[in-house]
PDB file of C-alpha atoms in Angstrom:
ATOM      1  CA  VAL K   1      -0.195  -0.199  -0.211  1.00  0.00           C
ATOM      2  CA  PRO K   2       1.590   3.108  -1.118  1.00  0.00           C
ATOM      3  CA  MET K   3       1.390   5.983   0.965  1.00  0.00           C
ATOM      4  CA  TYR K   4       3.023   9.149   0.448  1.00  0.00           C
ATOM      5  CA  THR K   5       5.397  11.548   3.027  1.00  0.00           C
ATOM      6  CA  GLY K   6       3.634  14.505   3.110  1.00  0.00           C
ATOM      7  CA  SER K   7       1.168  14.058   1.576  1.00  0.00           C
ATOM      8  CA  HIS K   8      -2.395  14.880   4.115  1.00  0.00           C
ATOM      9  CA  TYR K   9      -4.463  11.915   4.393  1.00  0.00           C
ATOM     10  CA  ALA K  10      -8.123  10.938   6.380  1.00  0.00           C
ATOM     11  CA  LEU K  11      -8.554   8.048   8.455  1.00  0.00           C
ATOM     12  CA  GLY K  12     -11.814   7.559   8.704  1.00  0.00           C
ATOM     13  CA  SER K  13     -13.156   4.160  11.503  1.00  0.00           C
ATOM     14  CA  VAL K  14     -16.339   1.714   9.866  1.00  0.00           C
ATOM     15  CA  LYS K  15     -16.779   0.935  13.099  1.00  0.00           C
ATOM     16  CA  ASN K  16     -18.054   4.678  13.422  1.00  0.00           C
ATOM     17  CA  ASN K  17     -19.600   5.744   9.902  1.00  0.00           C
ATOM     18  CA  ARG K  18     -16.285   6.586   9.036  1.00  0.00           C
ATOM     19  CA  LYS K  19     -15.776  10.239  11.621  1.00  0.00           C
ATOM     20  CA  TYR K  20     -12.319  10.771  10.748  1.00  0.00           C
ATOM     21  CA  LEU K  21      -9.371  10.356  13.345  1.00  0.00           C
ATOM     22  CA  ASP K  22      -8.572  13.414  15.571  1.00  0.00           C
ATOM     23  CA  TYR K  23      -5.723  14.546  17.338  1.00  0.00           C
ATOM     24  CA  ALA K  24      -6.372  14.900  20.710  1.00  0.00           C
ATOM     25  CA  SER K  25      -3.339  15.555  23.122  1.00  0.00           C
ATOM     26  CA  ALA K  26      -5.747  12.840  26.118  1.00  0.00           C
ATOM     27  CA  GLY K  27      -5.599  10.110  23.673  1.00  0.00           C
ATOM     28  CA  LEU K  28      -6.891  10.051  19.591  1.00  0.00           C
ATOM     29  CA  THR K  29     -10.292  10.701  19.071  1.00  0.00           C
ATOM     30  CA  VAL K  30     -13.271   9.779  16.923  1.00  0.00           C
ATOM     31  CA  MET K  31     -16.469  11.427  17.606  1.00  0.00           C
ATOM     32  CA  THR K  32     -16.882  14.562  15.919  1.00  0.00           C
ATOM     33  CA  SER K  33     -17.621  15.344  11.990  1.00  0.00           C
ATOM     34  CA  ALA K  34     -17.802  12.501   9.480  1.00  0.00           C
ATOM     35  CA  SER K  35     -18.268  15.456   6.656  1.00  0.00           C
ATOM     36  CA  LEU K  36     -14.415  15.009   5.373  1.00  0.00           C
ATOM     37  CA  PRO K  37     -12.291  17.330   6.905  1.00  0.00           C
ATOM     38  CA  THR K  38     -10.520  18.743   4.574  1.00  0.00           C
ATOM     39  CA  SER K  39      -9.898  22.629   6.187  1.00  0.00           C
ATOM     40  CA  ASP K  40      -9.353  20.654   9.120  1.00  0.00           C
ATOM     41  CA  THR K  41      -5.588  19.579  10.338  1.00  0.00           C
ATOM     42  CA  GLY K  42      -6.000  18.394  13.280  1.00  0.00           C
ATOM     43  CA  LYS K  43      -7.751  15.136  12.105  1.00  0.00           C
ATOM     44  CA  HIS K  44      -4.408  15.383   8.750  1.00  0.00           C
ATOM     45  CA  TRP K  45      -2.462  12.610   9.144  1.00  0.00           C
ATOM     46  CA  THR K  46       0.960  11.678   6.837  1.00  0.00           C
ATOM     47  CA  PHE K  47       2.629   8.728   6.574  1.00  0.00           C
ATOM     48  CA  VAL K  48       6.347   8.580   7.411  1.00  0.00           C
ATOM     49  CA  SER K  49       8.332   6.003   5.995  1.00  0.00           C
ATOM     50  CA  SER K  50      10.444   4.055   7.887  1.00  0.00           C
ATOM     51  CA  GLY K  51      12.460   3.287   5.293  1.00  0.00           C
ATOM     52  CA  ALA K  52      10.528  -0.408   4.883  1.00  0.00           C
ATOM     53  CA  ASP K  53       8.255  -2.323   2.546  1.00  0.00           C
ATOM     54  CA  ASN K  54       4.057  -0.970   4.131  1.00  0.00           C
ATOM     55  CA  ARG K  55       5.321   0.491   8.107  1.00  0.00           C
ATOM     56  CA  TYR K  56       5.221   3.748   8.750  1.00  0.00           C
ATOM     57  CA  TYR K  57       4.687   6.332  10.793  1.00  0.00           C
ATOM     58  CA  LEU K  58       1.325   8.315  11.146  1.00  0.00           C
ATOM     59  CA  GLN K  59       1.894  11.715  12.290  1.00  0.00           C
ATOM     60  CA  ASN K  60      -0.185  14.250  12.850  1.00  0.00           C
ATOM     61  CA  VAL K  61      -0.170  17.027   9.869  1.00  0.00           C
ATOM     62  CA  SER K  62      -1.514  20.515  12.309  1.00  0.00           C
ATOM     63  CA  THR K  63       1.181  19.316  15.571  1.00  0.00           C
ATOM     64  CA  GLY K  64       3.384  17.532  14.087  1.00  0.00           C
ATOM     65  CA  LYS K  65       3.712  15.287  16.403  1.00  0.00           C
ATOM     66  CA  TYR K  66       3.436  10.824  15.504  1.00  0.00           C
ATOM     67  CA  VAL K  67       1.498   8.574  16.796  1.00  0.00           C
ATOM     68  CA  SER K  68       2.899   7.113  19.889  1.00  0.00           C
ATOM     69  CA  VAL K  69       1.155   5.141  22.290  1.00  0.00           C
ATOM     70  CA  LEU K  70      -0.307   1.482  20.623  1.00  0.00           C
ATOM     71  CA  ARG K  71      -1.121  -0.979  23.312  1.00  0.00           C
ATOM     72  CA  ASP K  72      -3.322  -2.627  23.947  1.00  0.00           C
ATOM     73  CA  GLY K  73      -7.124  -2.031  25.118  1.00  0.00           C
ATOM     74  CA  GLU K  74      -5.286   1.841  26.093  1.00  0.00           C
ATOM     75  CA  SER K  75      -6.233   5.399  24.249  1.00  0.00           C
ATOM     76  CA  VAL K  76      -3.667   5.581  21.572  1.00  0.00           C
ATOM     77  CA  LYS K  77      -1.540   9.263  21.865  1.00  0.00           C
ATOM     78  CA  ALA K  78       0.539  11.605  19.245  1.00  0.00           C
ATOM     79  CA  GLU K  79       2.868  12.955  22.190  1.00  0.00           C
ATOM     80  CA  ALA K  80       6.246  11.857  19.552  1.00  0.00           C
ATOM     81  CA  THR K  81       8.485  14.732  18.573  1.00  0.00           C
ATOM     82  CA  SER K  82      10.707  12.633  16.078  1.00  0.00           C
ATOM     83  CA  THR K  83      10.147   9.061  14.594  1.00  0.00           C
ATOM     84  CA  SER K  84      13.272   7.362  17.862  1.00  0.00           C
ATOM     85  CA  SER K  85       9.745   7.202  20.211  1.00  0.00           C
ATOM     86  CA  ALA K  86       7.434   6.568  17.311  1.00  0.00           C
ATOM     87  CA  VAL K  87       5.529   3.756  16.367  1.00  0.00           C
ATOM     88  CA  VAL K  88       5.806   1.906  13.296  1.00  0.00           C
ATOM     89  CA  PHE K  89       2.637   0.778  11.530  1.00  0.00           C
ATOM     90  CA  GLU K  90       1.724  -1.588   8.540  1.00  0.00           C
ATOM     91  CA  LEU K  91      -1.269  -1.542   6.423  1.00  0.00           C
ATOM     92  CA  ARG K  92      -2.981  -4.376   5.606  1.00  0.00           C
ATOM     93  CA  ASP K  93      -5.033  -3.675   1.758  1.00  0.00           C
ATOM     94  CA  GLU K  94      -8.566  -5.131   2.893  1.00  0.00           C
ATOM     95  CA  GLY K  95     -10.117  -4.776  -0.472  1.00  0.00           C
ATOM     96  CA  ASP K  96     -13.342  -1.877  -0.996  1.00  0.00           C
ATOM     97  CA  GLY K  97     -10.744   1.030  -0.228  1.00  0.00           C
ATOM     98  CA  LYS K  98     -10.135  -0.208   4.382  1.00  0.00           C
ATOM     99  CA  TYR K  99      -7.526  -1.324   5.556  1.00  0.00           C
ATOM    100  CA  LEU K 100      -6.619  -2.739   9.279  1.00  0.00           C
ATOM    101  CA  ILE K 101      -4.322  -0.215  10.225  1.00  0.00           C
ATOM    102  CA  LYS K 102      -1.271  -2.567  12.547  1.00  0.00           C
ATOM    103  CA  LYS K 103       1.044  -2.552  15.144  1.00  0.00           C
ATOM    104  CA  SER K 104       4.240  -3.270  13.662  1.00  0.00           C
ATOM    105  CA  GLU K 105       5.737  -6.946  15.508  1.00  0.00           C
ATOM    106  CA  SER K 106       3.328  -6.996  16.907  1.00  0.00           C
ATOM    107  CA  SER K 107      -1.009  -8.375  17.575  1.00  0.00           C
ATOM    108  CA  VAL K 108      -2.616  -4.321  18.411  1.00  0.00           C
ATOM    109  CA  TRP K 109      -4.329  -3.049  16.138  1.00  0.00           C
ATOM    110  CA  LEU K 110      -5.106   0.557  15.667  1.00  0.00           C
ATOM    111  CA  ALA K 111      -9.206   0.407  16.879  1.00  0.00           C
ATOM    112  CA  CYS K 112     -12.174   2.457  17.652  1.00  0.00           C
ATOM    113  CA  ASP K 113     -13.629   1.525  21.299  1.00  0.00           C
ATOM    114  CA  ASP K 114     -17.130   0.550  21.803  1.00  0.00           C
ATOM    115  CA  ASP K 115     -17.925   4.242  22.786  1.00  0.00           C
ATOM    116  CA  LYS K 116     -17.312   5.286  19.452  1.00  0.00           C
ATOM    117  CA  LYS K 117     -14.923   7.650  20.387  1.00  0.00           C
ATOM    118  CA  SER K 118     -11.976   6.497  21.695  1.00  0.00           C
ATOM    119  CA  VAL K 119      -9.184   5.131  19.590  1.00  0.00           C
ATOM    120  CA  ILE K 120      -7.658   2.054  21.325  1.00  0.00           C
ATOM    121  CA  GLY K 121      -4.894  -0.965  20.958  1.00  0.00           C
ATOM    122  CA  SER K 122      -7.178  -3.792  20.568  1.00  0.00           C
ATOM    123  CA  SER K 123      -6.060  -7.638  20.221  1.00  0.00           C
ATOM    124  CA  THR K 124      -8.735  -8.238  17.733  1.00  0.00           C
ATOM    125  CA  ASP K 125      -8.991  -6.319  14.350  1.00  0.00           C
ATOM    126  CA  ALA K 126     -13.014  -6.328  14.634  1.00  0.00           C
ATOM    127  CA  ALA K 127     -13.142  -3.513  15.391  1.00  0.00           C
ATOM    128  CA  SER K 128      -9.501  -1.901  12.826  1.00  0.00           C
ATOM    129  CA  LEU K 129     -11.293  -1.032   9.680  1.00  0.00           C
ATOM    130  CA  TRP K 130     -10.081   2.625   8.407  1.00  0.00           C
ATOM    131  CA  THR K 131     -10.430   4.620   5.240  1.00  0.00           C
ATOM    132  CA  ILE K 132      -7.412   6.250   4.269  1.00  0.00           C
ATOM    133  CA  THR K 133      -8.204   9.443   2.391  1.00  0.00           C
ATOM    134  CA  LEU K 134      -5.910  11.649   0.091  1.00  0.00           C
ATOM    135  CA  ILE K 135      -6.588  15.058   1.094  1.00  0.00           C
ATOM    136  CA  ALA K 136      -4.077  17.039   0.151  1.00  0.00           C
ATOM    137  CA  ASP K 137      -1.280  15.396  -2.740  1.00  0.00           C
ATOM    138  CA  HIS K 138       1.957  16.949  -1.822  1.00  0.00           C
ATOM    139  CA  HIS K 139       4.080  14.161  -3.675  1.00  0.00           C
ATOM    140  CA  THR K 140       2.870  13.793  -7.329  1.00  0.00           C
ATOM    141  CA  ALA K 141       4.168  18.236  -7.136  1.00  0.00           C
ATOM    142  CA  ALA K 142       7.595  17.044  -5.403  1.00  0.00           C
ATOM    143  CA  VAL K 143       7.440  14.457  -8.645  1.00  0.00           C
ATOM    144  CA  LYS K 144       6.836  16.734 -11.452  1.00  0.00           C
ATOM    145  CA  ASP K 145       8.798  19.188 -10.166  1.00  0.00           C
ATOM    146  CA  GLU K 146      11.917  16.783  -9.828  1.00  0.00           C
ATOM    147  CA  LEU K 147      11.004  15.509 -13.991  1.00  0.00           C
ATOM    148  CA  GLU K 148      11.033  18.626 -15.008  1.00  0.00           C
ATOM    149  CA  HIS K 149      14.432  19.141 -13.764  1.00  0.00           C
ATOM    150  CA  LEU K 150      15.938  15.600 -15.036  1.00  0.00           C
ATOM    151  CA  LEU K 151      14.567  16.670 -18.839  1.00  0.00           C
ATOM    152  CA  ALA K 152      15.793  20.884 -18.118  1.00  0.00           C
ATOM    153  CA  MET K 153      19.219  18.289 -17.193  1.00  0.00           C
ATOM    154  CA  VAL K 154      19.035  15.188 -20.493  1.00  0.00           C
ATOM    155  CA  ALA K 155      17.553  19.706 -22.911  1.00  0.00           C
ATOM    156  CA  GLY K 156      20.916  20.840 -22.291  1.00  0.00           C
ATOM    157  CA  THR K 157      22.816  17.756 -22.267  1.00  0.00           C
ATOM    158  CA  LEU K 158      21.776  16.890 -25.713  1.00  0.00           C
ATOM    159  CA  GLU K 159      22.415  20.458 -27.199  1.00  0.00           C
ATOM    160  CA  LEU K 160      25.911  21.189 -25.511  1.00  0.00           C
ATOM    161  CA  LEU K 161      26.225  18.025 -27.178  1.00  0.00           C
ATOM    162  CA  VAL K 162      25.380  19.014 -30.596  1.00  0.00           C
ATOM    163  CA  GLU K 163      27.062  21.916 -30.472  1.00  0.00           C
ATOM    164  CA  THR K 164      30.768  20.620 -30.486  1.00  0.00           C
ATOM    165  CA  THR K 165      29.909  17.310 -32.591  1.00  0.00           C
ATOM    166  CA  GLU K 166      32.246  17.875 -35.698  1.00  0.00           C
ATOM    167  CA  PRO K 167      29.544  19.652 -37.643  1.00  0.00           C
ATOM    168  CA  GLU K 168      30.612  17.393 -40.001  1.00  0.00           C
ATOM    169  CA  LEU K 169      28.758  14.009 -38.859  1.00  0.00           C
ATOM    170  CA  LYS K 170      25.373  14.296 -39.375  1.00  0.00           C
ATOM    171  CA  LEU K 171      23.096  12.985 -36.456  1.00  0.00           C
ATOM    172  CA  TYR K 172      20.298  13.754 -37.827  1.00  0.00           C
ATOM    173  CA  ASP K 173      19.151  12.333 -42.089  1.00  0.00           C
TER     174      ASP K 173
END
C-alpha cells in the first residue's frame, strides 16, 4: 500500500460511520463530524516511511507529533516529536477502500473503542477497519518538479552534445 510522506490523509473509522481520526492531547478520538475534513488539519495525517516496505510512522499534520502510544486496551496517543519514539505501523488492504492498521511486529491494532469515540489499541481487528482518503497530494507536485528538472538537464546535455559534435557528423537525416 503506497502512502506518500508529505501528502495529507484522513483516516475514517468504519465502525464509527467514517468519523475521522482526530488529534487530542489526552488521546486520539473519532467523535466529531463524519464529513471529510478538508481544512481541519487536526484530522490530517501523513504517513512517514520507516524505510521498510509498507511500514510507516503516523504523524499529525497540525501538531507534527507522531503516534507514540499503542497498547492493547489503552488510549492511543500522539506525543512523540521524532520517529525515534514513535510507533511503526503496517497497513493491510482489506479491499473496498478499507484498511487494517496494525502496530508493526505485534498483534495490536489501531481501533475504535466500543463507545465509538475513543481510539484504542486492540488485540482484535474487528473494530480496526479504516478508510484512508487523500486530502492534499504533495507527492505528485514534488515528483513533477523533479521530472521537469531532470528533463531540463537532459535537454541541456543534448544541446551541448550537438554544439560540440563535429559539423561533418550528421546526427539526423
